[in-house]
Short mmCIF file of C-alpha atoms and ligand atoms in Angstrom, two decimals:
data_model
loop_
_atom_site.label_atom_id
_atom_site.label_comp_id
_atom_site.label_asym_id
_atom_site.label_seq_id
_atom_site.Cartn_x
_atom_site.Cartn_y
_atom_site.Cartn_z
CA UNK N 1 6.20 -1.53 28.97
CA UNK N 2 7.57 0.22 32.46
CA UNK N 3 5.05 2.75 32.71
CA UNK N 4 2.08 4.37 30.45
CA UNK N 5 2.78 7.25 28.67
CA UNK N 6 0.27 10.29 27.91
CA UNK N 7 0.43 12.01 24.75
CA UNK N 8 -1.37 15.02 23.15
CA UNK N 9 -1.42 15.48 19.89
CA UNK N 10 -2.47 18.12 17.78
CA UNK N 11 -3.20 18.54 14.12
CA UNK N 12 -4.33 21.62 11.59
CA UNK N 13 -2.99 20.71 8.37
CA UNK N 14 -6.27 21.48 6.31
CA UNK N 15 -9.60 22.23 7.87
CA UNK N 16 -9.97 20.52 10.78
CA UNK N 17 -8.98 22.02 14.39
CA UNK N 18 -8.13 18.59 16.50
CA UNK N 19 -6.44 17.72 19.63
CA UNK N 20 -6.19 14.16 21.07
CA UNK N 21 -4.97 13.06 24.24
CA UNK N 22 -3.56 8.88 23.67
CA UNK N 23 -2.51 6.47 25.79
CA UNK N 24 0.51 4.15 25.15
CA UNK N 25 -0.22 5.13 21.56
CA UNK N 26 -2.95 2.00 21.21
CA UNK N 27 -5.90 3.55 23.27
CA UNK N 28 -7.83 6.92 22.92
CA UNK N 29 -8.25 9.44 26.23
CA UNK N 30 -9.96 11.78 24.42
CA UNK N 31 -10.34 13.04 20.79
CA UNK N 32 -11.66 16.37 19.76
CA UNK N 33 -12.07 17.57 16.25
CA UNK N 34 -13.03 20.94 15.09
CA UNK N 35 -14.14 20.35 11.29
CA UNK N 36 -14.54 23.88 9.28
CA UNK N 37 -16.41 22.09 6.25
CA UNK N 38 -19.40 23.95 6.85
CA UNK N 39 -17.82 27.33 6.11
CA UNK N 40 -15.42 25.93 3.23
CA UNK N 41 -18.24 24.31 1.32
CA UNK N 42 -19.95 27.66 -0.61
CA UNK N 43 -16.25 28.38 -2.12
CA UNK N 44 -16.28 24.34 -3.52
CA UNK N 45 -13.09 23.70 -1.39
CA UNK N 46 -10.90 24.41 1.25
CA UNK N 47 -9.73 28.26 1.42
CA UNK N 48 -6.47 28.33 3.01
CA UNK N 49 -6.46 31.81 4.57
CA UNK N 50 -10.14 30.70 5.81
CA UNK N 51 -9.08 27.81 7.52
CA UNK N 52 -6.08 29.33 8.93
CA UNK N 53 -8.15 31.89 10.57
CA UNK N 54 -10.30 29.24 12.16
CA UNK N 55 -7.72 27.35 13.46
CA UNK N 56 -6.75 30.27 15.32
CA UNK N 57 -10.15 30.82 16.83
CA UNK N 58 -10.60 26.82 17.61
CA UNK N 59 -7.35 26.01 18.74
CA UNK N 60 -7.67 26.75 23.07
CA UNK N 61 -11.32 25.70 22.62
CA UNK N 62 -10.52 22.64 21.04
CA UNK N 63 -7.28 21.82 23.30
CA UNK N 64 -9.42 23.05 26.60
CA UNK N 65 -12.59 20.50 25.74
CA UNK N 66 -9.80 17.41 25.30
CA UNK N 67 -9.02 17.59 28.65
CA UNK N 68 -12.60 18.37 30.28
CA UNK N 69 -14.06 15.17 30.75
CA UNK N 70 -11.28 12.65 31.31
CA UNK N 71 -9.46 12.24 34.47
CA UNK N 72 -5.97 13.24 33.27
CA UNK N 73 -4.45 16.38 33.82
CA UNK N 74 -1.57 18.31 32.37
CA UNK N 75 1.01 16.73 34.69
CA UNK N 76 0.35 13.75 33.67
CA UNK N 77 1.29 14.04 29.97
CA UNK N 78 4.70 13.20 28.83
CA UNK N 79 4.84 15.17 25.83
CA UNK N 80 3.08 17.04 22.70
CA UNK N 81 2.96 15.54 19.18
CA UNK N 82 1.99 17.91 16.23
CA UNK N 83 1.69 17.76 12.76
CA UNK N 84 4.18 19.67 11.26
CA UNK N 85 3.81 18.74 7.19
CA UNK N 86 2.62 18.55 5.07
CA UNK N 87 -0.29 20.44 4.41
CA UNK N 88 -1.64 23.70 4.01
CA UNK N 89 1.59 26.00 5.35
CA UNK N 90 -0.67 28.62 7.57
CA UNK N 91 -2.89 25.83 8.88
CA UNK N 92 0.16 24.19 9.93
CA UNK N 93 1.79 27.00 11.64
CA UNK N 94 -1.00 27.36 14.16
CA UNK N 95 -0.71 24.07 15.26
CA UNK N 96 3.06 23.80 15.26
CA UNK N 97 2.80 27.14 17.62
CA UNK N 98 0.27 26.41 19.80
CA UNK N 99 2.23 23.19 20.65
CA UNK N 100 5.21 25.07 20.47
CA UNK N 101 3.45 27.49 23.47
CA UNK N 102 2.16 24.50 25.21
CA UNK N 103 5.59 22.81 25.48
CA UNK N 104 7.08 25.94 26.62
CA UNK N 105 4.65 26.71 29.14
CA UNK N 106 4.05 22.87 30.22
CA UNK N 107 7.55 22.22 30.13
CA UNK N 108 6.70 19.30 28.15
CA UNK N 109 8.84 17.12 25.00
CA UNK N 110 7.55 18.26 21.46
CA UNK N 111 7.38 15.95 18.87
CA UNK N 112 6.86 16.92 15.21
CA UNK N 113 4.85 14.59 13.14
CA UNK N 114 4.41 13.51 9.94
CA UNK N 115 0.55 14.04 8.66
CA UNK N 116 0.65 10.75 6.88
CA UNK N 117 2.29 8.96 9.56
CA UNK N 118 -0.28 10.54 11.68
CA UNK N 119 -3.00 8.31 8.68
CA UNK N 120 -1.02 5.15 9.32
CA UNK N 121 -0.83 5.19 12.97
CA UNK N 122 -4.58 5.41 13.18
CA UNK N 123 -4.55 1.99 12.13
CA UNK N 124 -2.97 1.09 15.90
CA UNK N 125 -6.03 1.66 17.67
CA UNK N 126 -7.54 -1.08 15.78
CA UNK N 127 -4.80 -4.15 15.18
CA UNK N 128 -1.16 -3.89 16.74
CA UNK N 129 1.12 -3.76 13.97
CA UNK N 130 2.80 -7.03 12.35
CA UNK N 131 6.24 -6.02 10.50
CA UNK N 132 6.58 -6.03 7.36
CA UNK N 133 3.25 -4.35 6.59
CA UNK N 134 2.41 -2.62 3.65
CA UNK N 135 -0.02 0.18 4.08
CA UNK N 136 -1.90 1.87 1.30
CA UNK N 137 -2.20 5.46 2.06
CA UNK N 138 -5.30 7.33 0.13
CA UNK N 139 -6.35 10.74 0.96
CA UNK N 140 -6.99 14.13 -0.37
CA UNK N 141 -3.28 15.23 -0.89
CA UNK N 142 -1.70 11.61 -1.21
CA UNK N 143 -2.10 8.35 -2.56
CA UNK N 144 0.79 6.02 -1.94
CA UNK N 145 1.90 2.39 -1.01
CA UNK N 146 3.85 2.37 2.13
CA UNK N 147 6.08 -0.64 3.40
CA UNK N 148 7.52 -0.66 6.88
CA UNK N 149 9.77 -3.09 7.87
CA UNK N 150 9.42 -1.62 11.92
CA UNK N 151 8.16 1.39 13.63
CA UNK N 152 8.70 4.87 12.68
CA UNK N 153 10.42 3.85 9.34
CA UNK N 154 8.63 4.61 5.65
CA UNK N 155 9.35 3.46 2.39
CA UNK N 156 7.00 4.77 -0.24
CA UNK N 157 6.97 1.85 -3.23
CA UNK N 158 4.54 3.65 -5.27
CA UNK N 159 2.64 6.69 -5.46
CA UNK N 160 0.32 8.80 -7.36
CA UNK N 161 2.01 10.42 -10.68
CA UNK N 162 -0.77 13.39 -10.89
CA UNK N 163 -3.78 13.79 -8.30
CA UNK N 164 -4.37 12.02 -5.10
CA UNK N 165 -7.13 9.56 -5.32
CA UNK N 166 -9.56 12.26 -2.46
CA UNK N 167 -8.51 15.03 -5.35
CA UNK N 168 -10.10 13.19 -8.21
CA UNK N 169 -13.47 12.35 -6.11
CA UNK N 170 -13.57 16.07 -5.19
CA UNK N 171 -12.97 16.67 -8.69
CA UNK N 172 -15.45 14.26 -9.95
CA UNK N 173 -18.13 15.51 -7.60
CA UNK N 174 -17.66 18.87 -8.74
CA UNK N 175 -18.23 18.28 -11.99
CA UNK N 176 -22.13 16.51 -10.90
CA UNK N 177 -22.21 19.33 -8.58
CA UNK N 178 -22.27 17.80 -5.69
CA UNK N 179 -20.99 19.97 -2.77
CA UNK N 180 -17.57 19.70 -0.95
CA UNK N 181 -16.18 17.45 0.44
CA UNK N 182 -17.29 15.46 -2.57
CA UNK N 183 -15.87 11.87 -1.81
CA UNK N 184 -18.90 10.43 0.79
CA UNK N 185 -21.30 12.55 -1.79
CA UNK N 186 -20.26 9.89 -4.75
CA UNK N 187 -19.88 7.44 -2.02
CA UNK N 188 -23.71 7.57 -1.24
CA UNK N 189 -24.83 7.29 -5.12
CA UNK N 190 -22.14 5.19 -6.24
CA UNK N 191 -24.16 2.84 -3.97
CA UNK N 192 -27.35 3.02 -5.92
CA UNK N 193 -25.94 3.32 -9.27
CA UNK N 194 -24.61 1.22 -11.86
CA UNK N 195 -21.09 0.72 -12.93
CA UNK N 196 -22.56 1.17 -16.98
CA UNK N 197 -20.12 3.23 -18.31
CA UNK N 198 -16.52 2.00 -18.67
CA UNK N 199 -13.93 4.18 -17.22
CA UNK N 200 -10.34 3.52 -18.24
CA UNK N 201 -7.59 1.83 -15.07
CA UNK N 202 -4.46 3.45 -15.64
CA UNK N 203 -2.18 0.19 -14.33
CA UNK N 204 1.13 2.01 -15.33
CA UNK N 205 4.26 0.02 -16.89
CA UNK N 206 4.29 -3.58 -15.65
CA UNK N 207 5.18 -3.99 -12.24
CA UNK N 208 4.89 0.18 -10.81
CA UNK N 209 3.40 0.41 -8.07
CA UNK N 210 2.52 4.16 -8.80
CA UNK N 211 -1.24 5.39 -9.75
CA UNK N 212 -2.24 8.20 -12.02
CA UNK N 213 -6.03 9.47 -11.90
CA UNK N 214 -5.98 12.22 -14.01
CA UNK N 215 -7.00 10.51 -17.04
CA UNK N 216 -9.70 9.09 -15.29
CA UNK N 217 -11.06 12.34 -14.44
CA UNK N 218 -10.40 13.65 -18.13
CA UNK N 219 -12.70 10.72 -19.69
CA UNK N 220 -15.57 11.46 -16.86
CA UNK N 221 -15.24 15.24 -17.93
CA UNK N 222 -15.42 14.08 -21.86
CA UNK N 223 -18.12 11.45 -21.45
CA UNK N 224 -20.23 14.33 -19.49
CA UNK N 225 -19.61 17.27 -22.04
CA UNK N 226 -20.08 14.22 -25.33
CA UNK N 227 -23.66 13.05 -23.35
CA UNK N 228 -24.44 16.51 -23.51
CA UNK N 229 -23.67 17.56 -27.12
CA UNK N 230 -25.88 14.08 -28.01
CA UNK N 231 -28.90 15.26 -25.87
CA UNK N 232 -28.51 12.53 -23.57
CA UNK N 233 -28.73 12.50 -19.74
CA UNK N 234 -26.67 10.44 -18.21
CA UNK N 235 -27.21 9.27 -14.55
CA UNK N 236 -24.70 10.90 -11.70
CA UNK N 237 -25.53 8.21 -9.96
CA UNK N 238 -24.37 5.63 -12.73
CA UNK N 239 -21.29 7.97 -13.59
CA UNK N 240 -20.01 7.82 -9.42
CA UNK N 241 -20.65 4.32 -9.77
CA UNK N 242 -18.41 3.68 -13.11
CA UNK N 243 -15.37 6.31 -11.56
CA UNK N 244 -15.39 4.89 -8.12
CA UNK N 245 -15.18 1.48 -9.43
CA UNK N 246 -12.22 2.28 -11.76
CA UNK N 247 -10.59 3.73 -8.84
CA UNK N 248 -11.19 0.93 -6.26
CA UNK N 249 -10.58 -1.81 -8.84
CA UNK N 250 -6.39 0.08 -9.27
CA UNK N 251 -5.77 0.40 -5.74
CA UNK N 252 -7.01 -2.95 -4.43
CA UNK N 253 -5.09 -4.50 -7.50
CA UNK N 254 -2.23 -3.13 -6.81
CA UNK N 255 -2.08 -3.29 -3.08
CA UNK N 256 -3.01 -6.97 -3.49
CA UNK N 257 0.47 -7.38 -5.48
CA UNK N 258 2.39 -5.36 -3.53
CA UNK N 259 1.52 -7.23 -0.86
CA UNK N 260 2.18 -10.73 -2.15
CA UNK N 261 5.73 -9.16 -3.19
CA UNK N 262 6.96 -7.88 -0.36
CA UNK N 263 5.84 -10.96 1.84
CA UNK N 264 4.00 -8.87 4.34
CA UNK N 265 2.72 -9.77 7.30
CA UNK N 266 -0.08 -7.18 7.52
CA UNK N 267 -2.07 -4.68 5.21
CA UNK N 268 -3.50 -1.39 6.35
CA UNK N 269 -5.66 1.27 4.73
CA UNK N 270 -5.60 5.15 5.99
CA UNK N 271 -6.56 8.34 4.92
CA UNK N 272 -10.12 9.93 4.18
CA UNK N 273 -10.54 7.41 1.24
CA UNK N 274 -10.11 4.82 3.46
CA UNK N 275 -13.84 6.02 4.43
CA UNK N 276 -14.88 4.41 1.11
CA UNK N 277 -17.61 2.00 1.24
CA UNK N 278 -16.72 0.56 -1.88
CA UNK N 279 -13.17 0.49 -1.30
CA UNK N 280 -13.63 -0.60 2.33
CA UNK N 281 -15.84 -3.60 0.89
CA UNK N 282 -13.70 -4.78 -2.60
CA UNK N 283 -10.42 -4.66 -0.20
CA UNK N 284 -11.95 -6.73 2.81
CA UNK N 285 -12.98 -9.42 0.00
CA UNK N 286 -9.74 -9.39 -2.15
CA UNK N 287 -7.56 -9.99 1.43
CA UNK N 288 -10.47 -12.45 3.05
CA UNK N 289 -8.93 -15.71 2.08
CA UNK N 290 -4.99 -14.52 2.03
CA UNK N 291 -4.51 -14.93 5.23
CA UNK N 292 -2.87 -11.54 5.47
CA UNK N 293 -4.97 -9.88 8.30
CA UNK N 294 -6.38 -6.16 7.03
CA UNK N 295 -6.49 -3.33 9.35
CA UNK N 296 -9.14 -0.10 8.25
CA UNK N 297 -9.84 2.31 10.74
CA UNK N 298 -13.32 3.40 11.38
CA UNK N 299 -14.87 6.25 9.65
CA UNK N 300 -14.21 9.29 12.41
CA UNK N 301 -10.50 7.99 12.08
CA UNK N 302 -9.65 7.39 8.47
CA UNK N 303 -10.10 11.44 7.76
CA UNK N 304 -7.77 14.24 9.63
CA UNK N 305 -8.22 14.00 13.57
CA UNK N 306 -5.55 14.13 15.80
CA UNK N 307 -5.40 10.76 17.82
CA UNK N 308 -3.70 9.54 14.87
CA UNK N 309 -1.00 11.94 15.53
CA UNK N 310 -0.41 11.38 18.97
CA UNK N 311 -0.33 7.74 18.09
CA UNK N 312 2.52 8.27 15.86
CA UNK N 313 4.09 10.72 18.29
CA UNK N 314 3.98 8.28 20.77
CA UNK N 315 6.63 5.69 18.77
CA UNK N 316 8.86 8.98 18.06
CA UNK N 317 8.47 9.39 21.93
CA UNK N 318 9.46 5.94 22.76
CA UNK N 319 12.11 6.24 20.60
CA UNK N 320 13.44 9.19 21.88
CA UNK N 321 13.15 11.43 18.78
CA UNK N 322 12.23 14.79 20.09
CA UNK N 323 11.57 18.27 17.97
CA UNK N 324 13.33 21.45 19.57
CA UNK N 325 11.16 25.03 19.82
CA UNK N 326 12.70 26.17 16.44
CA UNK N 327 10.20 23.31 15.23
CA UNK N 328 8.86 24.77 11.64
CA UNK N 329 5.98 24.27 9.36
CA UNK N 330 7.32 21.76 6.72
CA UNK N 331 4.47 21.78 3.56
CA UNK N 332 6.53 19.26 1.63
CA UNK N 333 7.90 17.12 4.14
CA UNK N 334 8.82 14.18 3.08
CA UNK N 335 7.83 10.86 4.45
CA UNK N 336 11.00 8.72 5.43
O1 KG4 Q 401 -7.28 12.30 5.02
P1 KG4 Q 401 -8.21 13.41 4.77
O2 KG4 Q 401 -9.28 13.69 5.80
O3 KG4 Q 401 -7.46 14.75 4.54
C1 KG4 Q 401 -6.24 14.80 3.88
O4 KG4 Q 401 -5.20 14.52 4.52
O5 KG4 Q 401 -6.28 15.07 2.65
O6 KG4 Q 401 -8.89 13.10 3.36
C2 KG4 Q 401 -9.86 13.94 2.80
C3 KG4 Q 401 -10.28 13.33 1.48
C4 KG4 Q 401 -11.21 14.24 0.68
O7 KG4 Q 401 -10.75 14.28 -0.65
C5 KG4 Q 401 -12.55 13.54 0.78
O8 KG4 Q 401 -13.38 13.74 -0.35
C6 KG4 Q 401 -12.12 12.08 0.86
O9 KG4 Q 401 -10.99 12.11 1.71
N1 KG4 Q 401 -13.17 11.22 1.44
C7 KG4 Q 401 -13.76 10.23 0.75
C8 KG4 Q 401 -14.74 9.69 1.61
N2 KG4 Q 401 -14.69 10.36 2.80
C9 KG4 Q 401 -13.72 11.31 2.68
N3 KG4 Q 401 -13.54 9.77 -0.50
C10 KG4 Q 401 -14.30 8.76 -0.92
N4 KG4 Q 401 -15.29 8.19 -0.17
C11 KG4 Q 401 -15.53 8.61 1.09
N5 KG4 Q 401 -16.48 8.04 1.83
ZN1 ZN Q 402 -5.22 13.74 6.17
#
């Protein structure tokens, strides 16, 4: 490479306020996050005009504390990544037009970004990438399988049919009321329960590559309500237990095929269920003696920050893809 490049990257596409400065797009300056969950968590989930209005009071105290304690100043950076979709459209606007401002006023590139490129890219301050890789994306909006034959290119192979795998734990812990966000809650007592109860896989015609977890949540909700008619109390800790194996047992299956398929080089997990312990542990075993080496960020990085951003803004940078200041919230975009 001729000479380092400086990102910043900024993200508000749910409820976290983050901004990231990255280097080269492998190495993190600085990386500042902003999470909200404290004043989401009495409504059981993320309020969308709520979180809008704190990104709005976070946003220059967020983007002023990435650059207090590193040595690198404004002229220094060669250009502003944001997320621009998908996500929650007002949270997304306040990020696209702070960078938007920024630009302007810096003078700087903008780069739009893609939130789940953003997930991937995470996986880049860990393990430099090895083409073809296959990553399998799971977080609250999206669960998908995700081949790249280079940089900045996406092919989704399969995807969820219904509710993203981070939906059905939220789902699932609300229904043992366990407060938002309710995927580490099952995390913790999936850990001391026991998988007794037998939860069905949905594996889909032969050979998809797509998930579907709604019937999974439908038999947790029926085996809870028939427990209940029969007088019986069933353990939460044995029911998070049963659903989160059921879940990790279809997405390690699958991305174990997927990846003996396509040939690939390289598997990586991202997204907030990528935080999984369980998951974390079942995939690490099923890939151990492949010789396909596995990339999983660590915990502060597999959920919404914005060093993941700037680490996929810094390929579109590289590659000279740059966003104009008509840039626009996108709450569908698609990943391509
Ligand atoms: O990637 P993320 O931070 O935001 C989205 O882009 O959606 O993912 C948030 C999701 C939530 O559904 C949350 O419950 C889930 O990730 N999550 C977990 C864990 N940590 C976060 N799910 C299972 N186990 C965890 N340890
Ligand atoms: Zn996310």
């Amino acid at each position: 490479m001729d000479k380092d490049n400086y990102i910043v990257g900024i993200e508000t596409s749910c409820d976290e306020t983050a901004v990231a400065i990255v280097k080269n797009g492998t190495e993190i300056i600085s990386n500042v996050v902003a999470s909200q969950i404290e004043s989401h968590k009495r409504f059981g989930g993320v309020v969308p005009e709520i979180a809008s209005r704190h990104h709005v009071e976070q946003m220059t105290v967020v983007l002023e504390e990435a650059f207090e304690q590193v040595a690198i100043t404004w002229d220094e950076i060669d250009a502003i990544a944001v997320t621009e979709g998908p996500g929650l459209v007002g949270a997304l606007l306040i990020g696209v037009n702070s960078a938007k401002a920024v630009a302007f006023a810096k003078q700087k590139p903008l780069i739009g970004v893609h939130h789940i490129a953003g997930h991937i890219y995470a996986n880049r301050f860990e393990q430099e990438f090895q083409f073809p890789l296959l990553a399998l994306v799971v977080s609250g909006g999206h669960t998908e399988l995700v081949l790249m034959k280079e940089h900045g290119h996406f092919e989704v192979i399969g995807e969820t049919r219904d509710d993203a795998a981070g939906e059905a734990y939220d789902k699932v812990a609300r229904m043992l009321d366990l407060p938002y966000p309710g995927g580490p809650q099952i995390d913790r007592l999936a850990s001391i329960g026991s998988e007794s109860i037998s939860f069905p896989r949905a594996w889909l015609e032969d050979g998809s590559y797509d998930f579907s977890f709604s019937g999974l949540k439908s038999s947790v909700i029926n085996t809870i309500h028939n427990a209940k008619q029969r007088g019986e109390e069933l353990k939460r800790e044995d029911i998070a237990a049963s659903f989160q194996a059921s879940v990790v047992e279809v997405l390690t299956e699958k991305t174990f095929k997927a990846a003996k398929q396509y040939d690939v080089k390289q598997v990586i997990v991202a997204g907030g269920v990528a935080a999984n312990k369980g998951l974390r542990g079942a995939i690490q075993q099923c890939f151990s003696n492949t010789g396909i080496p596995l990339s999983i960020p660590p915990l502060n990085l597999c959920t919404d920050n914005a060093a993941m951003i700037a680490a996929a803004g810094t390929i579109s940078y590289e590659q000279g893809k740059r966003s104009g200041l008509d840039l626009n919230a996108n709450p569908s975009l698609v990943l391509s």
